[in-house]
Every structure is written in structure tokens, then in C-alpha cells.
Coordinates of C-alpha atoms in Angstrom, one line a residue:
X272 CA -21.9 -0.8 -24.0
X273 CA -19.5 -3.0 -26.0
X274 CA -17.5 -1.0 -27.8
X275 CA -17.4 1.8 -24.5
X276 CA -15.4 -1.0 -23.1
X277 CA -13.2 -1.8 -26.5
X278 CA -12.7 1.5 -25.8
X279 CA -11.4 1.1 -22.9
X280 CA -9.3 -1.3 -22.9
X281 CA -7.5 0.4 -25.5
X282 CA -7.0 3.2 -23.7
X283 CA -5.9 1.2 -20.6
X284 CA -3.4 -0.5 -23.4
X285 CA -2.0 2.8 -24.8
X286 CA -1.0 4.1 -21.1
X287 CA 0.7 1.4 -20.3
X288 CA 3.4 0.9 -22.1
X289 CA 6.7 1.8 -20.8
X290 CA 9.8 4.8 -21.3
X291 CA 12.1 1.4 -21.4
X292 CA 16.6 2.5 -22.1
X293 CA 16.1 -1.7 -23.7
X294 CA 13.1 -0.5 -25.6
X295 CA 11.7 -3.4 -24.0
X296 CA 7.1 -3.8 -24.1
X297 CA 5.5 -3.0 -20.1
X298 CA 2.4 -3.3 -18.7
X299 CA 1.3 -2.3 -15.8
X300 CA -0.4 -4.2 -13.3
X301 CA -2.4 -3.1 -10.3
X302 CA -1.8 -4.0 -7.1
X303 CA -5.3 -3.7 -6.5
X304 CA -7.5 -4.8 -9.3
X305 CA -7.1 -5.4 -12.9
X306 CA -5.7 -2.7 -14.2
X307 CA -9.6 -1.7 -16.7
X308 CA -11.3 -1.2 -13.4
X309 CA -11.2 3.5 -13.3
X310 CA -11.7 5.5 -11.0
X311 CA -13.4 8.8 -12.2
X312 CA -10.7 10.6 -13.2
X313 CA -7.2 10.1 -14.5
X314 CA -4.9 7.7 -12.8
X315 CA -1.2 7.8 -12.0
X316 CA 0.5 4.4 -13.2
X317 CA 2.7 2.0 -10.8
X318 CA 5.5 2.7 -13.2
X319 CA 5.0 6.9 -12.5
X320 CA 3.4 6.4 -9.1
X321 CA 6.8 4.6 -7.8
X322 CA 9.7 7.0 -9.9
X323 CA 8.1 10.1 -7.9
X324 CA 7.8 8.5 -5.0
X325 CA 11.0 8.1 -5.1
X326 CA 11.5 11.5 -6.2
X327 CA 9.6 12.5 -2.7
X328 CA 11.7 10.9 -0.8
X329 CA 14.9 12.2 -2.4
X330 CA 13.5 14.9 -0.4
X331 CA 13.0 14.0 3.1
X332 CA 13.7 16.3 6.0
X333 CA 17.3 15.6 6.9
X334 CA 18.6 16.9 10.3
X335 CA 21.1 19.4 10.9
X336 CA 23.9 16.6 12.2
X337 CA 22.9 13.8 9.2
X338 CA 24.2 17.4 6.6
X339 CA 26.8 18.7 9.2
X340 CA 28.3 15.0 8.2
X341 CA 27.3 13.8 5.0
X342 CA 30.1 13.6 2.5
X343 CA 30.4 16.1 -0.5
X344 CA 30.2 13.5 -3.0
X345 CA 27.3 11.2 -3.3
X346 CA 23.8 13.4 -4.0
X347 CA 21.1 12.3 -1.7
X348 CA 19.0 9.8 -3.8
X349 CA 15.6 8.1 -2.7
X350 CA 14.6 4.9 -3.4
X351 CA 11.1 2.6 -3.7
X352 CA 11.3 -1.0 -2.9
X353 CA 8.4 -3.3 -4.4
X354 CA 8.2 -6.4 -4.1
X355 CA 4.7 -7.8 -5.8
X356 CA 3.9 -4.8 -7.1
X357 CA 3.5 -3.6 -3.1
X358 CA 5.6 -0.9 -1.4
X359 CA 7.4 -2.7 1.3
X360 CA 10.3 -0.2 1.4
X361 CA 10.7 3.4 0.7
X362 CA 14.1 4.5 1.9
X363 CA 16.5 7.9 1.6
X364 CA 21.0 8.3 1.8
X365 CA 22.3 8.5 5.1
X366 CA 25.1 10.8 6.5
X367 CA 27.2 7.7 5.8
X368 CA 25.0 5.0 3.9
X369 CA 23.6 5.8 -0.1
X370 CA 20.9 4.5 -0.2
X371 CA 21.7 1.3 -2.4
X372 CA 23.6 0.1 0.9
X373 CA 20.4 1.2 3.4
X374 CA 18.0 -0.8 1.2
X375 CA 20.8 -4.4 1.7
X376 CA 20.9 -3.1 5.5
X377 CA 17.0 -3.1 5.6
X378 CA 16.0 -6.0 3.6
X379 CA 19.0 -8.2 2.6
X380 CA 17.7 -12.0 1.7
X381 CA 14.6 -10.4 0.7
X382 CA 15.4 -8.0 -2.2
X383 CA 15.2 -11.0 -4.2
X384 CA 12.7 -11.3 -7.1
X385 CA 11.8 -7.2 -5.6
X386 CA 11.7 -4.1 -7.9
X387 CA 13.6 -1.2 -7.3
X388 CA 13.2 2.7 -8.5
X389 CA 15.8 5.1 -7.8
X390 CA 15.9 8.5 -8.1
X391 CA 19.4 9.2 -9.2
X392 CA 20.5 6.0 -11.1
X393 CA 23.2 3.9 -8.2
X394 CA 26.5 3.7 -8.6
X395 CA 28.0 0.8 -8.8
X396 CA 28.9 0.3 -5.0
X397 CA 25.4 -0.3 -4.6
X398 CA 24.7 -1.9 -7.8
X399 CA 26.7 -4.4 -7.1
X400 CA 25.7 -5.7 -3.9
X401 CA 21.6 -5.3 -4.9
X402 CA 22.5 -7.6 -8.0
X403 CA 23.7 -10.1 -6.4
X404 CA 21.0 -10.0 -3.8
X405 CA 19.0 -11.1 -7.2
X406 CA 16.3 -8.1 -7.0
X407 CA 15.0 -8.6 -10.4
X408 CA 14.8 -4.8 -11.5
X409 CA 16.4 -1.2 -10.9
X410 CA 14.5 1.5 -12.1
X411 CA 16.3 5.3 -12.3
X412 CA 15.7 7.9 -13.2
X413 CA 17.3 9.5 -16.1
X414 CA 18.8 12.5 -14.7
X415 CA 22.7 13.3 -12.8
X416 CA 23.5 10.0 -11.3
X417 CA 24.5 9.4 -7.7
X418 CA 27.5 10.3 -9.1
X419 CA 27.9 13.5 -10.8
X420 CA 28.1 13.9 -14.6
X421 CA 27.9 17.5 -14.9
X422 CA 30.8 18.7 -15.4
X423 CA 31.6 15.7 -17.7
X424 CA 29.8 16.1 -21.1
X425 CA 31.8 16.7 -24.2
X426 CA 28.9 17.7 -26.9
X427 CA 29.7 21.7 -27.2
X428 CA 27.1 24.3 -25.5
X429 CA 26.3 22.1 -22.7
X430 CA 29.0 22.8 -20.3
X431 CA 27.8 25.4 -19.4
X432 CA 24.8 24.8 -17.9
X433 CA 26.5 22.7 -15.0
X434 CA 28.9 25.1 -14.1
X435 CA 26.9 26.4 -10.7
X436 CA 25.2 26.3 -7.5
X437 CA 26.2 23.3 -4.4
X438 CA 25.4 20.8 -6.4
X439 CA 28.7 21.6 -9.4
X440 CA 30.9 22.2 -6.0
X441 CA 29.8 18.3 -5.4
X442 CA 30.4 17.0 -8.8
X443 CA 33.8 18.6 -9.0
X444 CA 35.2 16.5 -6.1
X445 CA 34.5 13.7 -8.5
X446 CA 34.7 13.9 -12.0
X447 CA 37.7 10.9 -12.0
X448 CA 35.5 9.0 -9.6
X449 CA 32.3 9.8 -11.5
X450 CA 33.2 8.2 -14.8
X451 CA 35.2 4.7 -13.8
X452 CA 32.2 4.7 -11.5
X453 CA 29.8 5.3 -14.7
X454 CA 32.1 2.4 -16.6
X455 CA 31.8 -0.2 -13.8
X456 CA 28.2 0.2 -13.6
X457 CA 27.6 -0.2 -17.1
X458 CA 30.0 -3.2 -16.8
X459 CA 27.8 -4.7 -14.0
X460 CA 24.7 -4.1 -16.0
X461 CA 25.3 -5.4 -18.9
X462 CA 26.9 -9.1 -17.0
X463 CA 24.2 -9.0 -14.6
X464 CA 19.9 -11.4 -14.5
X465 CA 18.9 -8.1 -12.9
X466 CA 17.1 -5.9 -15.7
X467 CA 18.7 -2.4 -15.2
X468 CA 16.5 0.6 -16.7
X469 CA 15.0 3.4 -16.9
X470 CA 10.9 3.4 -17.0
X471 CA 8.9 6.1 -17.2
X472 CA 5.2 6.2 -18.9
X473 CA 3.5 8.7 -20.4
X474 CA 1.0 10.5 -17.9
X475 CA -2.8 10.7 -19.5
X476 CA -3.5 14.1 -21.5
X477 CA -5.7 15.2 -18.4
X478 CA -3.6 14.1 -16.0
X479 CA -0.9 17.5 -15.2
X480 CA -5.0 19.9 -15.3
X481 CA -6.7 17.1 -12.7
X482 CA -3.7 16.7 -10.9
X483 CA -3.9 20.8 -10.3
X484 CA -7.7 21.0 -9.9
X485 CA -8.2 18.5 -7.5
X486 CA -4.9 19.6 -5.5
X487 CA -5.6 23.6 -5.8
X488 CA -9.8 22.1 -4.1
X489 CA -7.9 20.4 -1.1
X490 CA -9.0 19.8 2.5
X491 CA -6.3 21.1 3.4
X492 CA -6.1 25.0 1.7
X493 CA -9.9 24.0 1.6
X494 CA -9.0 25.0 6.2
X495 CA -7.3 28.1 5.4
X496 CA -10.0 29.6 3.0
X497 CA -12.3 29.3 5.9
X498 CA -10.5 30.8 8.4
X499 CA -8.7 33.4 5.8
X500 CA -11.7 35.8 5.8
X501 CA -11.6 36.1 1.8
X502 CA -7.7 34.8 0.6
X503 CA -7.5 33.5 -2.6
X504 CA -7.2 30.0 -2.2
X505 CA -6.6 30.1 -5.4
X506 CA -4.3 32.3 -6.3
X507 CA -1.8 31.2 -3.2
X508 CA -2.1 28.0 -4.7
X509 CA -0.2 29.6 -8.4
X510 CA 1.8 31.7 -6.2
X511 CA 3.1 27.8 -3.9
X512 CA 2.5 25.6 -7.4
X513 CA 5.0 28.0 -9.1
X514 CA 7.5 28.7 -6.4
X515 CA 7.7 24.7 -5.7
X516 CA 7.7 24.1 -9.3
X517 CA 11.0 25.3 -9.9
X518 CA 12.9 23.5 -7.4
X519 CA 11.8 21.0 -8.0
X520 CA 12.8 21.3 -11.6
X521 CA 16.6 22.5 -10.2
X522 CA 16.5 19.4 -8.2
X523 CA 15.6 16.4 -10.9
X524 CA 16.4 18.3 -14.3
X525 CA 19.0 18.9 -16.9
X526 CA 18.0 22.4 -18.8
X527 CA 20.9 22.2 -20.9
X528 CA 19.5 19.7 -23.8
X529 CA 23.5 18.8 -24.6
X530 CA 24.9 18.4 -21.5
X531 CA 21.8 16.0 -20.3
X532 CA 22.5 14.4 -23.8
X533 CA 26.6 14.0 -22.5
X534 CA 24.5 12.1 -19.6
X535 CA 22.7 9.7 -20.7
X536 CA 25.3 9.0 -22.9
X537 CA 27.6 8.5 -20.2
X538 CA 25.1 6.0 -18.1
X539 CA 25.0 4.0 -21.2
X540 CA 20.9 5.4 -21.9
X541 CA 22.8 6.4 -25.8
X542 CA 19.3 5.2 -27.4
X543 CA 17.8 7.9 -25.3
X544 CA 20.0 10.4 -27.5
X545 CA 18.7 10.8 -31.1
X546 CA 14.7 12.5 -31.3
X547 CA 12.4 11.8 -30.9
X548 CA 13.3 9.6 -27.6
X549 CA 15.9 11.9 -26.3
X550 CA 11.9 15.0 -26.7
X551 CA 9.8 12.7 -25.8
X552 CA 11.9 11.0 -22.4
X553 CA 12.3 15.4 -21.1
X554 CA 8.2 15.8 -21.6
X555 CA 8.0 12.8 -19.6
X556 CA 9.8 14.2 -17.0
X557 CA 8.6 17.6 -17.1
X558 CA 5.7 15.9 -17.0
X559 CA 5.7 13.9 -14.1
X560 CA 7.6 17.2 -12.1
X561 CA 4.2 19.1 -12.9
X562 CA 2.4 16.7 -10.8
X563 CA 4.5 16.5 -8.4
X564 CA 4.7 20.0 -7.9
X565 CA 0.8 20.4 -8.1
X566 CA 1.1 17.9 -5.3
X567 CA 3.3 19.0 -2.9
X568 CA 1.7 22.8 -3.5
X569 CA -1.7 21.8 -1.8
X570 CA -0.3 22.1 1.6
X571 CA 0.4 26.3 2.5
X572 CA 3.8 27.0 3.1
X573 CA 4.9 26.9 6.7
X574 CA 4.8 30.3 7.0
X575 CA 0.8 30.5 6.3
X576 CA 0.7 29.4 10.3
X577 CA -1.0 26.0 9.6
X578 CA 0.3 23.1 10.8
X579 CA -0.5 19.2 12.2
X580 CA -1.5 20.0 15.7
X581 CA -2.7 17.9 19.2
X582 CA -6.9 17.9 18.5
X583 CA -7.6 18.9 21.9
X584 CA -4.7 21.4 22.9
X585 CA -6.2 21.1 26.7
X586 CA -3.8 17.9 26.1
X587 CA -1.2 19.9 25.7
X588 CA 1.2 19.7 21.8
X589 CA 2.1 15.9 22.5
X590 CA 4.4 14.1 20.9
X591 CA 4.3 14.8 17.1
X592 CA 6.3 15.0 14.4
X593 CA 8.2 18.4 13.1
X594 CA 5.9 20.0 10.7
X595 CA 8.2 19.2 7.8
X596 CA 8.7 15.4 8.7
X597 CA 4.8 15.1 8.7
X598 CA 4.1 17.2 5.7
X599 CA 5.8 14.6 3.5
X600 CA 4.5 11.7 4.9
X601 CA 1.2 13.8 4.2
X602 CA 2.4 14.1 0.4
X603 CA 3.3 10.3 0.3
X604 CA -0.7 9.7 1.3
X605 CA -1.5 11.9 -1.2
X606 CA 0.4 10.6 -4.4
X607 CA -0.9 7.3 -3.4
X608 CA -4.3 9.0 -3.8
X609 CA -4.2 9.6 -7.4
X610 CA -3.9 5.4 -7.8
X611 CA -7.6 5.9 -6.4
X612 CA -10.2 3.1 -8.4
X613 CA -13.2 4.9 -6.8
X614 CA -15.2 6.7 -8.8
X615 CA -15.5 9.4 -6.5
X616 CA -13.5 10.2 -4.0
X617 CA -9.8 9.0 -3.8
X618 CA -7.5 8.8 -0.5
X619 CA -4.6 7.9 -0.1
X620 CA -3.0 6.8 3.2
X621 CA 0.6 5.3 4.7
X622 CA 1.8 4.0 8.3
X623 CA 5.6 4.7 9.9
X624 CA 6.8 3.8 12.7
X625 CA 9.8 4.9 14.4
X626 CA 12.3 2.3 15.8
X627 CA 15.5 2.1 17.7
X628 CA 17.8 3.1 16.0
X629 CA 19.0 5.8 13.7
X630 CA 21.9 4.8 12.1
X631 CA 21.4 3.4 9.0
X632 CA 18.7 5.2 6.6
X633 CA 18.4 8.7 6.2
X634 CA 15.1 8.9 7.7
X635 CA 16.7 8.6 11.0
X636 CA 14.4 6.2 13.4
X637 CA 11.1 6.2 11.2
X638 CA 10.2 2.7 8.6
X639 CA 7.9 2.1 6.9
X640 CA 4.8 -0.5 7.9
X641 CA 2.7 0.1 5.4
X642 CA 0.6 2.5 2.4
X643 CA -2.2 2.1 0.2
X644 CA -5.4 4.0 -1.5
X645 CA -9.0 2.9 -1.8
X646 CA -9.5 0.4 -4.5
X647 CA -13.0 -2.6 -5.2
X648 CA -10.8 -5.7 -4.0
X649 CA -8.0 -7.4 -5.7
X650 CA -8.8 -9.2 -8.9
X651 CA -12.2 -6.9 -9.9
X652 CA -12.9 -7.4 -13.0
X653 CA -14.2 -3.7 -14.5
X654 CA -17.7 -3.1 -13.3
X655 CA -17.9 -6.0 -11.5
X656 CA -19.1 -4.2 -8.1
X657 CA -21.5 -1.5 -8.7
X658 CA -19.8 2.4 -9.1
X659 CA -23.5 4.5 -8.1
X660 CA -21.9 7.7 -5.9
X661 CA -24.1 9.3 -3.5
X662 CA -26.8 10.8 -5.9
X663 CA -28.1 7.6 -6.7
X664 CA -30.9 6.4 -4.3
X665 CA -30.9 3.1 -4.9
X666 CA -28.3 2.0 -1.9
X667 CA -28.0 -1.7 -2.8
X668 CA -26.3 -0.4 -6.0
X669 CA -23.8 2.3 -4.2
X670 CA -20.5 1.9 -4.0
X671 CA -19.6 1.9 0.0
X672 CA -20.1 -1.9 0.9
X673 CA -17.3 -2.7 -1.8
X674 CA -14.7 -0.4 -1.4
X675 CA -11.6 -0.9 0.3
X676 CA -10.7 1.6 2.7
X677 CA -7.1 3.5 2.6
X678 CA -6.5 2.3 6.1
X679 CA -7.9 -1.5 5.1
X680 CA -5.2 -1.6 2.1
X681 CA -2.7 0.0 4.1
X682 CA -3.0 -3.2 6.9
X683 CA -3.7 -5.7 5.0
X684 CA -0.3 -4.9 2.6
X685 CA 1.8 -3.7 5.6
X686 CA 5.0 -4.7 5.8
X687 CA 6.1 -4.8 8.8
X688 CA 3.6 -5.5 12.1
X689 CA 2.7 -3.0 15.0
X690 CA 5.1 -2.9 17.7
X691 CA 3.8 -2.5 20.8
X692 CA 7.2 -0.6 22.7
X693 CA 6.9 1.2 19.6
X694 CA 5.3 4.7 18.4
X695 CA 3.1 3.6 15.0
X696 CA 1.6 6.4 13.3
X697 CA -0.8 6.4 10.4
X698 CA -1.0 9.3 7.2
X699 CA -4.2 9.5 5.4
X700 CA -5.7 11.8 3.6
X701 CA -9.0 12.0 4.6
X702 CA -11.0 12.0 7.9
X703 CA -10.9 8.0 9.1
X704 CA -14.7 7.2 8.8
X705 CA -16.3 5.0 11.5
X706 CA -15.1 1.2 9.6
X707 CA -11.4 2.3 10.2
X708 CA -11.6 3.8 13.7
X709 CA -11.6 0.5 15.0
X710 CA -9.6 -1.3 12.3
X711 CA -6.6 2.0 13.4
X712 CA -7.4 1.2 17.6
X713 CA -7.4 -2.4 17.5
X714 CA -4.3 -2.4 15.0
X715 CA -2.3 -0.7 18.3
X716 CA -1.6 2.7 15.9
X717 CA -0.7 5.6 18.0
X718 CA -1.0 9.0 16.4
X719 CA -3.4 9.7 12.8
X720 CA -2.6 12.4 11.1
X721 CA -5.5 14.3 8.7
X722 CA -7.9 17.0 8.1
X723 CA -10.5 16.7 9.9
X724 CA -12.9 18.2 7.9
X725 CA -15.3 15.3 7.6
X726 CA -15.5 14.8 11.8
X727 CA -18.7 14.5 13.0
X728 CA -20.6 13.8 10.2
X729 CA -23.2 11.1 9.1
X730 CA -23.7 10.8 5.4
X731 CA -25.5 7.8 6.3
X732 CA -23.4 5.6 3.5
X733 CA -20.6 6.5 5.4
X734 CA -20.0 8.5 8.5
X735 CA -17.0 10.2 10.9
X736 CA -18.5 10.1 14.3
X737 CA -16.4 8.2 16.1
X738 CA -13.1 9.3 14.4
X739 CA -13.9 12.8 17.4
X740 CA -14.4 10.4 20.2
X741 CA -10.9 8.6 19.4
X742 CA -9.7 7.3 22.6
X743 CA -5.9 5.9 22.9
X744 CA -4.8 7.5 19.9
X745 CA -3.4 11.2 19.5
X746 CA -5.0 13.0 17.1
X747 CA -3.1 15.5 14.8
X748 CA -5.2 17.8 12.7
X749 CA -4.4 20.4 10.1
X750 CA -5.4 23.4 11.8
X751 CA -4.0 26.9 12.2
X752 CA -1.2 27.0 15.2
X753 CA -3.1 29.1 18.1
X754 CA 0.8 31.1 17.7
X755 CA 0.5 32.4 14.6
X756 CA -0.8 35.6 13.1
X757 CA -4.2 36.8 11.3
X758 CA -3.6 34.4 8.2
X759 CA -5.7 36.7 6.2
X760 CA -2.7 38.9 6.8
X761 CA 0.4 37.2 5.5
X762 CA 1.8 37.5 1.9
X763 CA 0.0 36.1 -1.1
X764 CA 2.8 34.8 -2.9
X765 CA 4.7 32.6 -0.3
X766 CA 9.0 32.7 -0.3
X767 CA 10.3 29.4 -1.5
X768 CA 10.2 26.0 1.0
X769 CA 13.7 26.9 0.6
X770 CA 14.3 23.2 -1.4
X771 CA 17.4 23.7 -3.0
X772 CA 19.7 21.4 -5.8
X773 CA 21.1 18.8 -3.3
X774 CA 17.8 19.0 -1.3
X775 CA 19.7 20.4 2.6
X776 CA 16.5 21.8 4.3
X777 CA 15.6 23.0 7.6
X778 CA 13.4 21.6 9.9
X779 CA 11.6 25.4 9.9
X780 CA 11.6 25.2 5.7
X781 CA 9.7 22.0 5.8
X782 CA 8.0 20.4 2.4
X783 CA 4.3 20.5 1.1
X784 CA 1.5 18.5 1.2
X785 CA -0.9 17.3 -0.7
X786 CA -4.0 15.5 -1.2
X787 CA -6.6 14.7 -3.9
X788 CA -10.1 15.5 -3.0
X789 CA -11.6 13.7 -6.1

């Protein structure tokens, strides 16, 4: 037993080493429990989870007025704000404001001591404000920055990689500004107490396969299979993942090595330009994009005729979110589920609310209330609580009385209060159980978006009987649109969701989503 524990601790230490532009050795710490607590499958580190959430926020569905009025120069950028290892903000650029400016407007002095995860290196305009706010650390994705440097590479052989596509039209508009901004950002970085760097951790060796398998077997695809009359779900998932991977790679990865080196140098990341650091960095980037592609592909393309619809059609369609927005939020919850400490079932939950103003954030009126995943109580040590599953006969040693549910975590660690006069929405990857339903009602949540495959079931240790009888809360469950055609007649190789490099998608195109059914 001692040998097993020693091996487990050693594995966690190895996996927690971070690829950092300043060569520091930073360790990942779980929001919930000690890092030695592990679920039955590989887990995303906090660093990689926040990085993936920032990339996904860059793809937040933007309405047509925002796209029409958006300036051509800065890239749409996603941001995750973390305080005491808890997510307190998910943001993206608006038509008028960079995402760093959005963070200053939304959080102000509360940014002091926070860690910020950007999907692109922030420009000097944003960096000077967030540094002055006293943030602890700024981490960013080591690809194309907020102000594009793709056409400024002089490495030879790399220039051809950045001379086509809509994104390069943006780059041509600001080459001088981008060069000056890169120099200013480096000067701000070197003369501030804020730690500005790249943080990427190697994924566990089986993480890619685990993400693909759990995505292909998730509840949403299972619902399509039940209605599909022999539809090959594995083939459907594989086709969607291939196209999604192509889209995400185009958005976040510089394919030409010479061009990428040039961009890294101008962003002050010379340490990554030599081997083997350069190849390792690009592999870590590919791996994370691959996981995101799997996660985003587990909910079928909107043209499959499925989405979140009111559970009781007799009461009317309700005032639900656009399908692309609800799918996007479910993906966030599914990413969170990969941090589970539950040995059997991974569940993620995220709570959003609709405020009064849409003038600031690229998310419009929506703002984050809280997010979480199922885990053991904070401070728990490895094997301190029972981890036996439902196949065991000894009920005293089962996990159910000790595991904190994802909905409970999201409510406990919420970063904003739930307001009675605002629409507050819960997105959870699994049907809420009888233990959580009363909490949802009492908290004042107005809408729940979920799968309902377990609804009405009693599993002895945990039951889902109350969800169907839930009153005063609108339930939007994943189901087939009654106006859609026969799902079995739809093409097995769906088209891409239309996501392009600058992420200007329409409401009809939407974003796919995923939750791992562990």
C-alpha cells in the first residue's frame, strides 16, 4: 500500500510541472482537495483547464451587431479570471473593448492578487491596466497575440504561413502598431511585479484517448442514438471531431514553424524558440486543442435537429437562450467535469445570469455567477473518504454521502449573488439529483439546461425523481426539435460549424458541446 501511495504522489508531481516562459517550477493545486485525490480517469490540471476555458471563451457566439461594429485590428480574445484558485470571471472581447479592459471594468480593484488566463497575449493597452490593478500573474496562449504579428516574421520560409484568410487581413491593417505594441508589452512585463508568462502542462499520457472515448459515449450523443434508428454514433462523433479539430487548429495554432518562431520572439518568448523547448511547446498546444475538439464534438451539429428545448412543450417554448449560446455554456460545464475527484461519475456545472446592460462584455448581458465540479470536501487527503462505487455491497463505504455535487460546488464558490429580478441559468452535464433540486429552487435559479436521461430514476443511493416535478424553474433538456426531419436520414458526416479564425459565427451556426460520462 505504501508503494502505491508513493508512486501516486510521484506521478502527480511529474504531471504538475508547468511549461513556463520564465523557467519557474510552479505546481498545480486543486480548488477542492489535495492534488493526491484522483478520480477513476486522468484529470485536467487547473492550469490547462483555465487555458482551455480561455480558448473556448474566444469562440463565444457573438451577435450580428457586435460583429458589424467590431474593429478590424484586435483579435477576439478570451479571458478567465481566477482568485484563490476559483474562477470568478469568464469574458471575451466586445465590439469596443479589449478583454483586458472588460476585466478592469467588471472587476476593478478585485483584480488584485488574481491570476488571469488569456487566449492571446494581451496588448500593451490592456497590460498596463491589469498590471496596475495588482494582478498576481498573467498567462497567455503562445500563438498569435491580440495584435497580430503573423506578417512580421523575418525567419525565412515562414512568411508564407500568414498571407491568406480573413485573419491576415487584420494583420495587414496593423503591422506597425503590432510591432510597437509588442515592444511596449515587453517593457511593461520586465518592469512590473506581475508575473507575465506562458503556462502549459503536459497532459497525462492517456488524456487524449480518455477525452475522445468519454465524449463519444456522452449523454447527448446517447440521446441521438436512441432516436436515430441505427445511426452510427461513433462515425458521427469521429466526423464532427475531425471538422472541429480543423477549425480549432486554424483558430489557435500557427502551422508554419518558422513563422511561429518569429511570433514567439517578438512576444518575448525566445526561450521557447530553441529545441527541444519549441517542439515540446507545439506538442502541448496540439494536445490541448485535441482535447477541446473532443469535448466540443460530443453534442451533435445543430443541423442534426437537436438542442435545448422546454421539457414540457405544452407550456410553450419558454424564453430559452439561443442554441449556440446554450451549447457553448454546456461545453464549459463539460470541461469542468474533467477535474472530477469522483471515482465513477464526472459532472460539471456553470451558472450564468443575464444582467441589465450589454455595453461591456462580448458575452452581451450574460455574466458568470459560479462554476464547479463534483469532488470531495476541501482539504481532503487521498483515500480519506470512501471511494467505492455502486457495485459494492457495503453501503457505509460508498462515496455518495461524501462527494460534493457539481451544482453544490458552483453555489458554494459563486463569485456573484443570485438576483431575484434577473434570469439566472444553471448548465449542468447530468440531470440534477434529488439532493440538488431543492438547492436550485431555494437559490433562485430560473432556468436549468441539462440532459434528462436519468430523470425519474431511483438508484437507491442517489435518485432523480424530483427533477420532473420541479416547479417554478424552467427546464430545458437536450431533445429533438419536433420540426426537424427524421434524424436517421441526416448525413453522417456533418459540415463544420462555420467557426473561422476570427470566430465570427452566426446564431444559426452555433457551437458544439461535450460532457464526459465517466
